[in-house]
mmCIF file of N, CA and C in Angstrom:
data_model
loop_
_atom_site.group_PDB
_atom_site.id
_atom_site.type_symbol
_atom_site.label_atom_id
_atom_site.label_comp_id
_atom_site.label_asym_id
_atom_site.label_seq_id
_atom_site.Cartn_x
_atom_site.Cartn_y
_atom_site.Cartn_z
ATOM 1 N N MET A 1 157.103 -70.476 214.738
ATOM 2 C CA MET A 1 156.259 -69.834 215.722
ATOM 3 C C MET A 1 155.939 -70.851 216.817
ATOM 4 N N LYS A 2 156.219 -70.476 218.034
ATOM 5 C CA LYS A 2 155.970 -71.376 219.151
ATOM 6 C C LYS A 2 154.504 -71.302 219.572
ATOM 7 N N LEU A 3 153.989 -72.430 220.002
ATOM 8 C CA LEU A 3 152.597 -72.524 220.424
ATOM 9 C C LEU A 3 152.313 -71.586 221.593
ATOM 10 N N ILE A 4 153.246 -71.471 222.520
ATOM 11 C CA ILE A 4 153.039 -70.603 223.685
ATOM 12 C C ILE A 4 152.892 -69.147 223.260
ATOM 13 N N SER A 5 153.613 -68.753 222.224
ATOM 14 C CA SER A 5 153.507 -67.387 221.707
ATOM 15 C C SER A 5 152.123 -67.133 221.120
ATOM 16 N N ILE A 6 151.598 -68.105 220.406
ATOM 17 C CA ILE A 6 150.258 -67.981 219.823
ATOM 18 C C ILE A 6 149.203 -67.927 220.923
ATOM 19 N N ILE A 7 149.363 -68.756 221.946
ATOM 20 C CA ILE A 7 148.412 -68.757 223.062
ATOM 21 C C ILE A 7 148.434 -67.409 223.783
ATOM 22 N N LYS A 8 149.627 -66.846 223.974
ATOM 23 C CA LYS A 8 149.730 -65.523 224.605
ATOM 24 C C LYS A 8 149.034 -64.461 223.759
ATOM 25 N N GLN A 9 149.211 -64.522 222.444
ATOM 26 C CA GLN A 9 148.556 -63.567 221.548
ATOM 27 C C GLN A 9 147.039 -63.708 221.633
ATOM 28 N N LEU A 10 146.548 -64.943 221.664
ATOM 29 C CA LEU A 10 145.107 -65.176 221.771
ATOM 30 C C LEU A 10 144.558 -64.634 223.094
ATOM 31 N N ALA A 11 145.291 -64.865 224.178
ATOM 32 C CA ALA A 11 144.853 -64.367 225.486
ATOM 33 C C ALA A 11 144.829 -62.840 225.498
ATOM 34 N N LEU A 12 145.869 -62.224 224.964
ATOM 35 C CA LEU A 12 145.917 -60.763 224.903
ATOM 36 C C LEU A 12 144.777 -60.223 224.048
ATOM 37 N N GLY A 13 144.527 -60.854 222.916
ATOM 38 C CA GLY A 13 143.439 -60.417 222.041
ATOM 39 C C GLY A 13 142.085 -60.513 222.719
ATOM 40 N N ALA A 14 141.838 -61.626 223.413
ATOM 41 C CA ALA A 14 140.565 -61.798 224.121
ATOM 42 C C ALA A 14 140.422 -60.745 225.213
ATOM 43 N N PHE A 15 141.508 -60.496 225.945
ATOM 44 C CA PHE A 15 141.471 -59.493 227.012
ATOM 45 C C PHE A 15 141.178 -58.106 226.454
ATOM 46 N N VAL A 16 141.922 -57.697 225.444
ATOM 47 C CA VAL A 16 141.738 -56.355 224.879
ATOM 48 C C VAL A 16 140.346 -56.223 224.261
ATOM 49 N N GLY A 17 139.899 -57.247 223.548
ATOM 50 C CA GLY A 17 138.564 -57.204 222.955
ATOM 51 C C GLY A 17 137.475 -57.027 224.005
ATOM 52 N N CYS A 18 137.551 -57.794 225.088
ATOM 53 C CA CYS A 18 136.550 -57.678 226.155
ATOM 54 C C CYS A 18 136.668 -56.348 226.893
ATOM 55 N N PHE A 19 137.889 -55.872 227.086
ATOM 56 C CA PHE A 19 138.092 -54.577 227.740
ATOM 57 C C PHE A 19 137.450 -53.458 226.926
ATOM 58 N N VAL A 20 137.676 -53.463 225.619
ATOM 59 C CA VAL A 20 137.089 -52.436 224.756
ATOM 60 C C VAL A 20 135.566 -52.531 224.802
ATOM 61 N N LEU A 21 135.021 -53.745 224.757
ATOM 62 C CA LEU A 21 133.567 -53.910 224.842
ATOM 63 C C LEU A 21 133.033 -53.333 226.153
ATOM 64 N N CYS A 22 133.698 -53.617 227.256
ATOM 65 C CA CYS A 22 133.260 -53.072 228.551
ATOM 66 C C CYS A 22 133.281 -51.548 228.545
ATOM 67 N N MET A 23 134.327 -50.962 227.976
ATOM 68 C CA MET A 23 134.409 -49.500 227.909
ATOM 69 C C MET A 23 133.305 -48.919 227.022
ATOM 70 N N VAL A 24 132.991 -49.593 225.932
ATOM 71 C CA VAL A 24 131.909 -49.135 225.048
ATOM 72 C C VAL A 24 130.571 -49.203 225.780
ATOM 73 N N ILE A 25 130.327 -50.279 226.507
ATOM 74 C CA ILE A 25 129.076 -50.413 227.259
ATOM 75 C C ILE A 25 128.975 -49.316 228.317
ATOM 76 N N VAL A 26 130.070 -49.050 229.014
ATOM 77 C CA VAL A 26 130.072 -47.977 230.012
ATOM 78 C C VAL A 26 129.788 -46.635 229.348
ATOM 79 N N LEU A 27 130.448 -46.357 228.222
ATOM 80 C CA LEU A 27 130.213 -45.091 227.521
ATOM 81 C C LEU A 27 128.770 -44.960 227.047
ATOM 82 N N ILE A 28 128.220 -46.023 226.494
ATOM 83 C CA ILE A 28 126.819 -45.986 226.056
ATOM 84 C C ILE A 28 125.912 -45.699 227.247
ATOM 85 N N SER A 29 126.173 -46.343 228.369
ATOM 86 C CA SER A 29 125.354 -46.146 229.562
ATOM 87 C C SER A 29 125.459 -44.720 230.091
ATOM 88 N N ILE A 30 126.641 -44.135 230.022
ATOM 89 C CA ILE A 30 126.845 -42.774 230.524
ATOM 90 C C ILE A 30 126.270 -41.732 229.572
ATOM 91 N N LEU A 31 126.480 -41.932 228.273
ATOM 92 C CA LEU A 31 126.130 -40.906 227.296
ATOM 93 C C LEU A 31 124.668 -40.896 226.876
ATOM 94 N N THR A 32 123.944 -41.968 227.115
ATOM 95 C CA THR A 32 122.535 -41.975 226.727
ATOM 96 C C THR A 32 121.680 -41.524 227.895
ATOM 97 N N ASN A 33 120.665 -40.754 227.567
ATOM 98 C CA ASN A 33 119.778 -40.236 228.606
ATOM 99 C C ASN A 33 118.786 -41.283 229.085
ATOM 100 N N ASP A 34 118.428 -42.185 228.200
ATOM 101 C CA ASP A 34 117.454 -43.212 228.550
ATOM 102 C C ASP A 34 118.112 -44.313 229.372
ATOM 103 N N SER A 35 117.269 -45.071 230.037
ATOM 104 C CA SER A 35 117.762 -46.239 230.743
ATOM 105 C C SER A 35 118.168 -47.280 229.699
ATOM 106 N N VAL A 36 119.376 -47.773 229.804
ATOM 107 C CA VAL A 36 119.894 -48.720 228.822
ATOM 108 C C VAL A 36 119.966 -50.096 229.470
ATOM 109 N N SER A 37 119.523 -51.096 228.727
ATOM 110 C CA SER A 37 119.670 -52.464 229.217
ATOM 111 C C SER A 37 120.078 -53.356 228.051
ATOM 112 N N PHE A 38 120.817 -54.378 228.373
ATOM 113 C CA PHE A 38 121.285 -55.339 227.378
ATOM 114 C C PHE A 38 120.778 -56.707 227.805
ATOM 115 N N ASP A 39 120.076 -57.401 226.903
ATOM 116 C CA ASP A 39 119.605 -58.732 227.288
ATOM 117 C C ASP A 39 120.765 -59.722 227.246
ATOM 118 N N GLY A 40 120.573 -60.828 227.927
ATOM 119 C CA GLY A 40 121.644 -61.810 228.091
ATOM 120 C C GLY A 40 122.179 -62.376 226.795
ATOM 121 N N LEU A 41 121.290 -62.723 225.868
ATOM 122 C CA LEU A 41 121.728 -63.304 224.600
ATOM 123 C C LEU A 41 122.529 -62.291 223.784
ATOM 124 N N TYR A 42 122.035 -61.054 223.713
ATOM 125 C CA TYR A 42 122.738 -60.009 222.963
ATOM 126 C C TYR A 42 124.116 -59.749 223.575
ATOM 127 N N LEU A 43 124.162 -59.680 224.900
ATOM 128 C CA LEU A 43 125.436 -59.447 225.580
ATOM 129 C C LEU A 43 126.390 -60.616 225.361
ATOM 130 N N SER A 44 125.876 -61.847 225.412
ATOM 131 C CA SER A 44 126.721 -63.024 225.167
ATOM 132 C C SER A 44 127.299 -63.010 223.759
ATOM 133 N N LYS A 45 126.460 -62.675 222.770
ATOM 134 C CA LYS A 45 126.943 -62.584 221.390
ATOM 135 C C LYS A 45 127.987 -61.479 221.248
ATOM 136 N N SER A 46 127.762 -60.361 221.926
ATOM 137 C CA SER A 46 128.709 -59.245 221.852
ATOM 138 C C SER A 46 130.043 -59.605 222.498
ATOM 139 N N ILE A 47 129.993 -60.328 223.610
ATOM 140 C CA ILE A 47 131.228 -60.764 224.267
ATOM 141 C C ILE A 47 131.993 -61.718 223.357
ATOM 142 N N PHE A 48 131.282 -62.692 222.790
ATOM 143 C CA PHE A 48 131.940 -63.632 221.880
ATOM 144 C C PHE A 48 132.542 -62.891 220.685
ATOM 145 N N ALA A 49 131.789 -61.953 220.115
ATOM 146 C CA ALA A 49 132.291 -61.181 218.973
ATOM 147 C C ALA A 49 133.507 -60.353 219.363
ATOM 148 N N SER A 50 133.501 -59.770 220.562
ATOM 149 C CA SER A 50 134.650 -58.961 220.985
ATOM 150 C C SER A 50 135.899 -59.822 221.146
ATOM 151 N N ILE A 51 135.720 -61.058 221.582
ATOM 152 C CA ILE A 51 136.857 -61.980 221.682
ATOM 153 C C ILE A 51 137.382 -62.315 220.287
ATOM 154 N N VAL A 52 136.479 -62.617 219.359
ATOM 155 C CA VAL A 52 136.890 -62.942 217.986
ATOM 156 C C VAL A 52 137.584 -61.745 217.338
ATOM 157 N N ILE A 53 137.053 -60.549 217.555
ATOM 158 C CA ILE A 53 137.676 -59.335 217.008
ATOM 159 C C ILE A 53 139.061 -59.145 217.614
ATOM 160 N N GLY A 54 139.167 -59.338 218.927
ATOM 161 C CA GLY A 54 140.471 -59.243 219.585
ATOM 162 C C GLY A 54 141.454 -60.256 219.032
ATOM 163 N N TRP A 55 140.964 -61.477 218.778
ATOM 164 C CA TRP A 55 141.823 -62.501 218.172
ATOM 165 C C TRP A 55 142.283 -62.076 216.783
ATOM 166 N N ALA A 56 141.378 -61.501 216.002
ATOM 167 C CA ALA A 56 141.738 -61.083 214.638
ATOM 168 C C ALA A 56 142.853 -60.046 214.673
ATOM 169 N N PHE A 57 142.737 -59.090 215.592
ATOM 170 C CA PHE A 57 143.786 -58.076 215.701
ATOM 171 C C PHE A 57 145.085 -58.668 216.241
ATOM 172 N N SER A 58 144.987 -59.529 217.266
ATOM 173 C CA SER A 58 146.217 -60.028 217.889
ATOM 174 C C SER A 58 146.931 -61.066 217.034
ATOM 175 N N ILE A 59 146.200 -61.988 216.443
ATOM 176 C CA ILE A 59 146.844 -63.006 215.604
ATOM 177 C C ILE A 59 147.418 -62.374 214.344
ATOM 178 N N SER A 60 146.691 -61.420 213.764
ATOM 179 C CA SER A 60 147.248 -60.743 212.584
ATOM 180 C C SER A 60 148.466 -59.911 212.967
ATOM 181 N N GLY A 61 148.604 -59.595 214.257
ATOM 182 C CA GLY A 61 149.785 -58.880 214.735
ATOM 183 C C GLY A 61 151.059 -59.702 214.644
ATOM 184 N N LEU A 62 150.903 -61.011 214.458
ATOM 185 C CA LEU A 62 152.086 -61.856 214.282
ATOM 186 C C LEU A 62 152.822 -61.531 212.985
ATOM 187 N N VAL A 63 152.179 -60.765 212.108
ATOM 188 C CA VAL A 63 152.822 -60.359 210.853
ATOM 189 C C VAL A 63 154.069 -59.510 211.130
ATOM 190 N N TYR A 64 154.134 -58.898 212.314
ATOM 191 C CA TYR A 64 155.301 -58.074 212.653
ATOM 192 C C TYR A 64 156.554 -58.918 212.876
ATOM 193 N N ASP A 65 156.378 -60.217 213.063
ATOM 194 C CA ASP A 65 157.530 -61.116 213.174
ATOM 195 C C ASP A 65 158.176 -61.363 211.815
ATOM 196 N N LYS A 66 157.471 -61.049 210.766
ATOM 197 C CA LYS A 66 157.963 -61.229 209.390
ATOM 198 C C LYS A 66 158.768 -59.981 209.024
ATOM 199 N N GLU A 67 160.068 -60.018 209.312
ATOM 200 C CA GLU A 67 160.913 -58.836 209.185
ATOM 201 C C GLU A 67 161.183 -58.417 207.746
ATOM 202 N N ASP A 68 160.921 -59.294 206.775
ATOM 203 C CA ASP A 68 161.183 -58.921 205.387
ATOM 204 C C ASP A 68 160.055 -58.077 204.788
ATOM 205 N N LEU A 69 158.939 -57.920 205.519
ATOM 206 C CA LEU A 69 157.851 -57.053 205.063
ATOM 207 C C LEU A 69 158.041 -55.651 205.639
ATOM 208 N N PRO A 70 157.835 -54.622 204.838
ATOM 209 C CA PRO A 70 157.954 -53.258 205.371
ATOM 210 C C PRO A 70 156.844 -52.972 206.394
ATOM 211 N N LEU A 71 157.148 -52.119 207.365
ATOM 212 C CA LEU A 71 156.201 -51.812 208.436
ATOM 213 C C LEU A 71 154.843 -51.342 207.912
ATOM 214 N N PRO A 72 154.776 -50.429 206.925
ATOM 215 C CA PRO A 72 153.448 -50.015 206.444
ATOM 216 C C PRO A 72 152.605 -51.183 205.921
ATOM 217 N N LEU A 73 153.233 -52.150 205.267
ATOM 218 C CA LEU A 73 152.500 -53.319 204.772
ATOM 219 C C LEU A 73 152.035 -54.195 205.936
ATOM 220 N N GLN A 74 152.878 -54.339 206.948
ATOM 221 C CA GLN A 74 152.497 -55.107 208.131
ATOM 222 C C GLN A 74 151.279 -54.479 208.809
ATOM 223 N N VAL A 75 151.316 -53.150 208.946
ATOM 224 C CA VAL A 75 150.197 -52.436 209.569
ATOM 225 C C VAL A 75 148.934 -52.614 208.735
ATOM 226 N N LEU A 76 149.068 -52.489 207.424
ATOM 227 C CA LEU A 76 147.923 -52.632 206.524
ATOM 228 C C LEU A 76 147.295 -54.020 206.640
ATOM 229 N N ILE A 77 148.131 -55.046 206.689
ATOM 230 C CA ILE A 77 147.628 -56.420 206.829
ATOM 231 C C ILE A 77 146.860 -56.572 208.136
ATOM 232 N N GLN A 78 147.443 -56.069 209.232
ATOM 233 C CA GLN A 78 146.775 -56.189 210.523
ATOM 234 C C GLN A 78 145.462 -55.406 210.546
ATOM 235 N N MET A 79 145.466 -54.212 209.988
ATOM 236 C CA MET A 79 144.250 -53.391 209.993
ATOM 237 C C MET A 79 143.149 -54.009 209.130
ATOM 238 N N ILE A 80 143.507 -54.562 207.991
ATOM 239 C CA ILE A 80 142.498 -55.201 207.134
ATOM 240 C C ILE A 80 141.874 -56.397 207.856
ATOM 241 N N CYS A 81 142.710 -57.225 208.480
ATOM 242 C CA CYS A 81 142.187 -58.395 209.210
ATOM 243 C C CYS A 81 141.316 -57.964 210.394
ATOM 244 N N GLY A 82 141.838 -57.070 211.213
ATOM 245 C CA GLY A 82 141.114 -56.649 212.413
ATOM 246 C C GLY A 82 139.865 -55.850 212.112
ATOM 247 N N LEU A 83 140.006 -54.816 211.285
ATOM 248 C CA LEU A 83 138.847 -53.977 210.969
ATOM 249 C C LEU A 83 137.817 -54.723 210.129
ATOM 250 N N GLY A 84 138.286 -55.627 209.273
ATOM 251 C CA GLY A 84 137.347 -56.444 208.497
ATOM 252 C C GLY A 84 136.490 -57.307 209.403
ATOM 253 N N THR A 85 137.122 -57.933 210.384
ATOM 254 C CA THR A 85 136.389 -58.750 211.349
ATOM 255 C C THR A 85 135.443 -57.889 212.180
ATOM 256 N N LEU A 86 135.913 -56.719 212.574
ATOM 257 C CA LEU A 86 135.079 -55.803 213.355
ATOM 258 C C LEU A 86 133.853 -55.352 212.568
ATOM 259 N N MET A 87 134.053 -54.947 211.321
ATOM 260 C CA MET A 87 132.929 -54.472 210.507
ATOM 261 C C MET A 87 131.928 -55.603 210.244
ATOM 262 N N LEU A 88 132.433 -56.791 209.952
ATOM 263 C CA LEU A 88 131.552 -57.938 209.719
ATOM 264 C C LEU A 88 130.735 -58.259 210.975
ATOM 265 N N SER A 89 131.399 -58.248 212.121
ATOM 266 C CA SER A 89 130.698 -58.507 213.386
ATOM 267 C C SER A 89 129.653 -57.432 213.664
ATOM 268 N N ALA A 90 130.009 -56.184 213.389
ATOM 269 C CA ALA A 90 129.085 -55.071 213.630
ATOM 270 C C ALA A 90 127.827 -55.203 212.783
ATOM 271 N N VAL A 91 127.995 -55.637 211.548
ATOM 272 C CA VAL A 91 126.839 -55.812 210.662
ATOM 273 C C VAL A 91 126.003 -57.011 211.110
ATOM 274 N N ILE A 92 126.658 -58.132 211.407
ATOM 275 C CA ILE A 92 125.935 -59.349 211.797
ATOM 276 C C ILE A 92 125.158 -59.145 213.097
ATOM 277 N N LEU A 93 125.782 -58.481 214.076
ATOM 278 C CA LEU A 93 125.137 -58.318 215.384
ATOM 279 C C LEU A 93 124.208 -57.111 215.463
ATOM 280 N N GLY A 94 124.198 -56.300 214.418
ATOM 281 C CA GLY A 94 123.312 -55.138 214.429
ATOM 282 C C GLY A 94 123.853 -53.964 215.216
ATOM 283 N N TRP A 95 125.168 -53.938 215.452
ATOM 284 C CA TRP A 95 125.763 -52.781 216.115
ATOM 285 C C TRP A 95 125.611 -51.537 215.246
ATOM 286 N N VAL A 96 125.496 -51.758 213.955
ATOM 287 C CA VAL A 96 125.302 -50.674 212.993
ATOM 288 C C VAL A 96 123.935 -50.887 212.345
ATOM 289 N N PRO A 97 123.033 -49.918 212.484
ATOM 290 C CA PRO A 97 121.689 -50.079 211.904
ATOM 291 C C PRO A 97 121.695 -49.879 210.391
ATOM 292 N N LEU A 98 121.762 -50.958 209.641
ATOM 293 C CA LEU A 98 121.814 -50.868 208.178
ATOM 294 C C LEU A 98 120.490 -50.422 207.564
ATOM 295 N N ASP A 99 119.399 -50.549 208.313
ATOM 296 C CA ASP A 99 118.111 -50.108 207.779
ATOM 297 C C ASP A 99 118.030 -48.581 207.651
ATOM 298 N N GLU A 100 119.000 -47.879 208.208
ATOM 299 C CA GLU A 100 119.054 -46.416 208.108
ATOM 300 C C GLU A 100 119.966 -45.956 206.973
ATOM 301 N N GLY A 101 120.373 -46.869 206.130
ATOM 302 C CA GLY A 101 121.233 -46.522 205.006
ATOM 303 C C GLY A 101 122.696 -46.806 205.305
ATOM 304 N N LEU A 102 123.566 -46.316 204.438
ATOM 305 C CA LEU A 102 125.003 -46.566 204.588
ATOM 306 C C LEU A 102 125.701 -45.564 205.502
ATOM 307 N N ASP A 103 125.065 -44.436 205.788
ATOM 308 C CA ASP A 103 125.710 -43.418 206.624
ATOM 309 C C ASP A 103 126.171 -43.952 207.984
ATOM 310 N N PRO A 104 125.326 -44.698 208.711
ATOM 311 C CA PRO A 104 125.803 -45.236 209.991
ATOM 312 C C PRO A 104 126.999 -46.184 209.824
ATOM 313 N N LEU A 105 126.994 -46.982 208.762
ATOM 314 C CA LEU A 105 128.099 -47.907 208.517
ATOM 315 C C LEU A 105 129.386 -47.141 208.213
ATOM 316 N N ILE A 106 129.281 -46.108 207.391
ATOM 317 C CA ILE A 106 130.458 -45.292 207.057
ATOM 318 C C ILE A 106 130.968 -44.569 208.301
ATOM 319 N N SER A 107 130.059 -43.992 209.082
ATOM 320 C CA SER A 107 130.457 -43.303 210.317
ATOM 321 C C SER A 107 131.128 -44.268 211.290
ATOM 322 N N PHE A 108 130.536 -45.451 211.438
ATOM 323 C CA PHE A 108 131.110 -46.470 212.319
ATOM 324 C C PHE A 108 132.501 -46.863 211.833
ATOM 325 N N GLY A 109 132.636 -47.053 210.523
ATOM 326 C CA GLY A 109 133.931 -47.423 209.949
ATOM 327 C C GLY A 109 134.994 -46.369 210.194
ATOM 328 N N ILE A 110 134.643 -45.110 210.001
ATOM 329 C CA ILE A 110 135.601 -44.017 210.222
ATOM 330 C C ILE A 110 135.980 -43.935 211.695
ATOM 331 N N PHE A 111 134.973 -43.982 212.578
ATOM 332 C CA PHE A 111 135.237 -43.900 214.013
ATOM 333 C C PHE A 111 136.122 -45.046 214.483
ATOM 334 N N THR A 112 135.791 -46.266 214.070
ATOM 335 C CA THR A 112 136.584 -47.411 214.521
ATOM 336 C C THR A 112 137.987 -47.393 213.926
ATOM 337 N N ALA A 113 138.131 -46.910 212.702
ATOM 338 C CA ALA A 113 139.468 -46.812 212.101
ATOM 339 C C ALA A 113 140.322 -45.820 212.886
ATOM 340 N N ILE A 114 139.748 -44.676 213.238
ATOM 341 C CA ILE A 114 140.495 -43.676 214.017
ATOM 342 C C ILE A 114 140.862 -44.244 215.384
ATOM 343 N N PHE A 115 139.888 -44.864 216.057
ATOM 344 C CA PHE A 115 140.141 -45.458 217.367
ATOM 345 C C PHE A 115 141.230 -46.522 217.280
ATOM 346 N N THR A 116 141.160 -47.354 216.251
ATOM 347 C CA THR A 116 142.135 -48.432 216.074
ATOM 348 C C THR A 116 143.529 -47.880 215.822
ATOM 349 N N ILE A 117 143.621 -46.844 215.027
ATOM 350 C CA ILE A 117 144.925 -46.233 214.748
ATOM 351 C C ILE A 117 145.518 -45.643 216.023
ATOM 352 N N VAL A 118 144.699 -44.951 216.809
ATOM 353 C CA VAL A 118 145.182 -44.388 218.078
ATOM 354 C C VAL A 118 145.637 -45.514 219.006
ATOM 355 N N PHE A 119 144.855 -46.583 219.089
ATOM 356 C CA PHE A 119 145.200 -47.742 219.912
ATOM 357 C C PHE A 119 146.511 -48.357 219.432
ATOM 358 N N TRP A 120 146.677 -48.500 218.104
ATOM 359 C CA TRP A 120 147.882 -49.076 217.521
ATOM 360 C C TRP A 120 149.093 -48.207 217.854
ATOM 361 N N ILE A 121 148.944 -46.891 217.738
ATOM 362 C CA ILE A 121 150.047 -45.975 218.053
ATOM 363 C C ILE A 121 150.457 -46.132 219.517
ATOM 364 N N GLY A 122 149.481 -46.303 220.400
ATOM 365 C CA GLY A 122 149.792 -46.520 221.814
ATOM 366 C C GLY A 122 150.623 -47.775 222.028
ATOM 367 N N PHE A 123 150.233 -48.887 221.404
ATOM 368 C CA PHE A 123 151.017 -50.121 221.495
ATOM 369 C C PHE A 123 152.399 -49.938 220.873
ATOM 370 N N TYR A 124 152.466 -49.249 219.742
ATOM 371 C CA TYR A 124 153.742 -49.031 219.058
ATOM 372 C C TYR A 124 154.691 -48.236 219.950
ATOM 373 N N LEU A 125 154.197 -47.144 220.534
ATOM 374 C CA LEU A 125 155.050 -46.318 221.394
ATOM 375 C C LEU A 125 155.499 -47.085 222.631
ATOM 376 N N TYR A 126 154.609 -47.883 223.203
ATOM 377 C CA TYR A 126 154.978 -48.698 224.357
ATOM 378 C C TYR A 126 156.110 -49.653 223.991
ATOM 379 N N ASP A 127 155.944 -50.375 222.889
ATOM 380 C CA ASP A 127 156.983 -51.317 222.447
ATOM 381 C C ASP A 127 158.280 -50.598 222.102
ATOM 382 N N TYR A 128 158.168 -49.433 221.473
ATOM 383 C CA TYR A 128 159.347 -48.652 221.088
ATOM 384 C C TYR A 128 160.158 -48.256 222.326
ATOM 385 N N TYR A 129 159.483 -47.731 223.349
ATOM 386 C CA TYR A 129 160.195 -47.308 224.552
ATOM 387 C C TYR A 129 160.705 -48.490 225.362
ATOM 388 N N GLN A 130 160.001 -49.603 225.342
ATOM 389 C CA GLN A 130 160.501 -50.810 225.994
ATOM 390 C C GLN A 130 161.801 -51.268 225.332
ATOM 391 N N ALA A 131 161.815 -51.286 224.003
ATOM 392 C CA ALA A 131 163.017 -51.696 223.269
ATOM 393 C C ALA A 131 164.160 -50.724 223.534
ATOM 394 N N LYS A 132 163.846 -49.453 223.595
ATOM 395 C CA LYS A 132 164.873 -48.438 223.857
ATOM 396 C C LYS A 132 165.502 -48.648 225.238
ATOM 397 N N GLN A 133 164.679 -48.920 226.244
ATOM 398 C CA GLN A 133 165.194 -49.174 227.586
ATOM 399 C C GLN A 133 166.047 -50.437 227.622
ATOM 400 N N LEU A 134 165.602 -51.482 226.944
ATOM 401 C CA LEU A 134 166.388 -52.718 226.898
ATOM 402 C C LEU A 134 167.732 -52.490 226.218
ATOM 403 N N ASN A 135 167.736 -51.745 225.129
ATOM 404 C CA ASN A 135 168.989 -51.448 224.432
ATOM 405 C C ASN A 135 169.934 -50.642 225.311
ATOM 406 N N GLN A 136 169.397 -49.705 226.101
ATOM 407 C CA GLN A 136 170.238 -48.933 227.013
ATOM 408 C C GLN A 136 170.844 -49.830 228.086
ATOM 409 N N LYS A 137 170.058 -50.760 228.613
ATOM 410 C CA LYS A 137 170.571 -51.687 229.621
ATOM 411 C C LYS A 137 171.651 -52.587 229.032
ATOM 412 N N ILE A 138 171.437 -53.049 227.812
ATOM 413 C CA ILE A 138 172.440 -53.895 227.151
ATOM 414 C C ILE A 138 173.722 -53.109 226.922
ATOM 415 N N SER A 139 173.599 -51.876 226.479
ATOM 416 C CA SER A 139 174.781 -51.028 226.260
ATOM 417 C C SER A 139 175.533 -50.803 227.558
ATOM 418 N N GLN A 140 174.790 -50.581 228.639
ATOM 419 C CA GLN A 140 175.415 -50.355 229.936
ATOM 420 C C GLN A 140 176.142 -51.617 230.411
ATOM 421 N N ILE A 141 175.543 -52.770 230.212
ATOM 422 C CA ILE A 141 176.184 -54.030 230.602
ATOM 423 C C ILE A 141 177.447 -54.253 229.779
ATOM 424 N N ASN A 142 177.387 -53.965 228.490
ATOM 425 C CA ASN A 142 178.552 -54.140 227.618
ATOM 426 C C ASN A 142 179.683 -53.196 227.998
ATOM 427 N N LYS A 143 179.371 -51.992 228.464
ATOM 428 C CA LYS A 143 180.399 -51.033 228.883
ATOM 429 C C LYS A 143 181.089 -51.486 230.161
ATOM 430 N N GLU A 144 180.335 -52.147 231.038
ATOM 431 C CA GLU A 144 180.886 -52.599 232.308
ATOM 432 C C GLU A 144 181.840 -53.773 232.132
ATOM 433 N N GLU A 145 181.695 -54.497 231.041
ATOM 434 C CA GLU A 145 182.538 -55.688 230.832
ATOM 435 C C GLU A 145 183.833 -55.329 230.280
#
């Protein structure tokens, strides 16, 4: 594994993590009737956590380079690493109110799992069609020779 590849994965993870956090903040602001404000320390912790969560998903995504593992196992490994980090961060930062019982934690877990799967499918389809286009270009070049 080349260092530049790992750095690119870390950068992508940080970007996606912060992007998702920004979208969540926008949605919370739009969907709540009350005036919403986030203090600086809480926002700083949330930004740092979103970067760490993004790193967990992106670095665990390197498992796809391990071609001897079946795709379902690769996905499972990435989801356990990413969602585990997300759930731990959510509990530590209070994104999920544990004083209200386990229902909010279970609901949060289900929602984030669904969101993550949809997000993963989007990346998968993008990569699939990119590979398909590259293969078509290679085939066309080989025919011309």
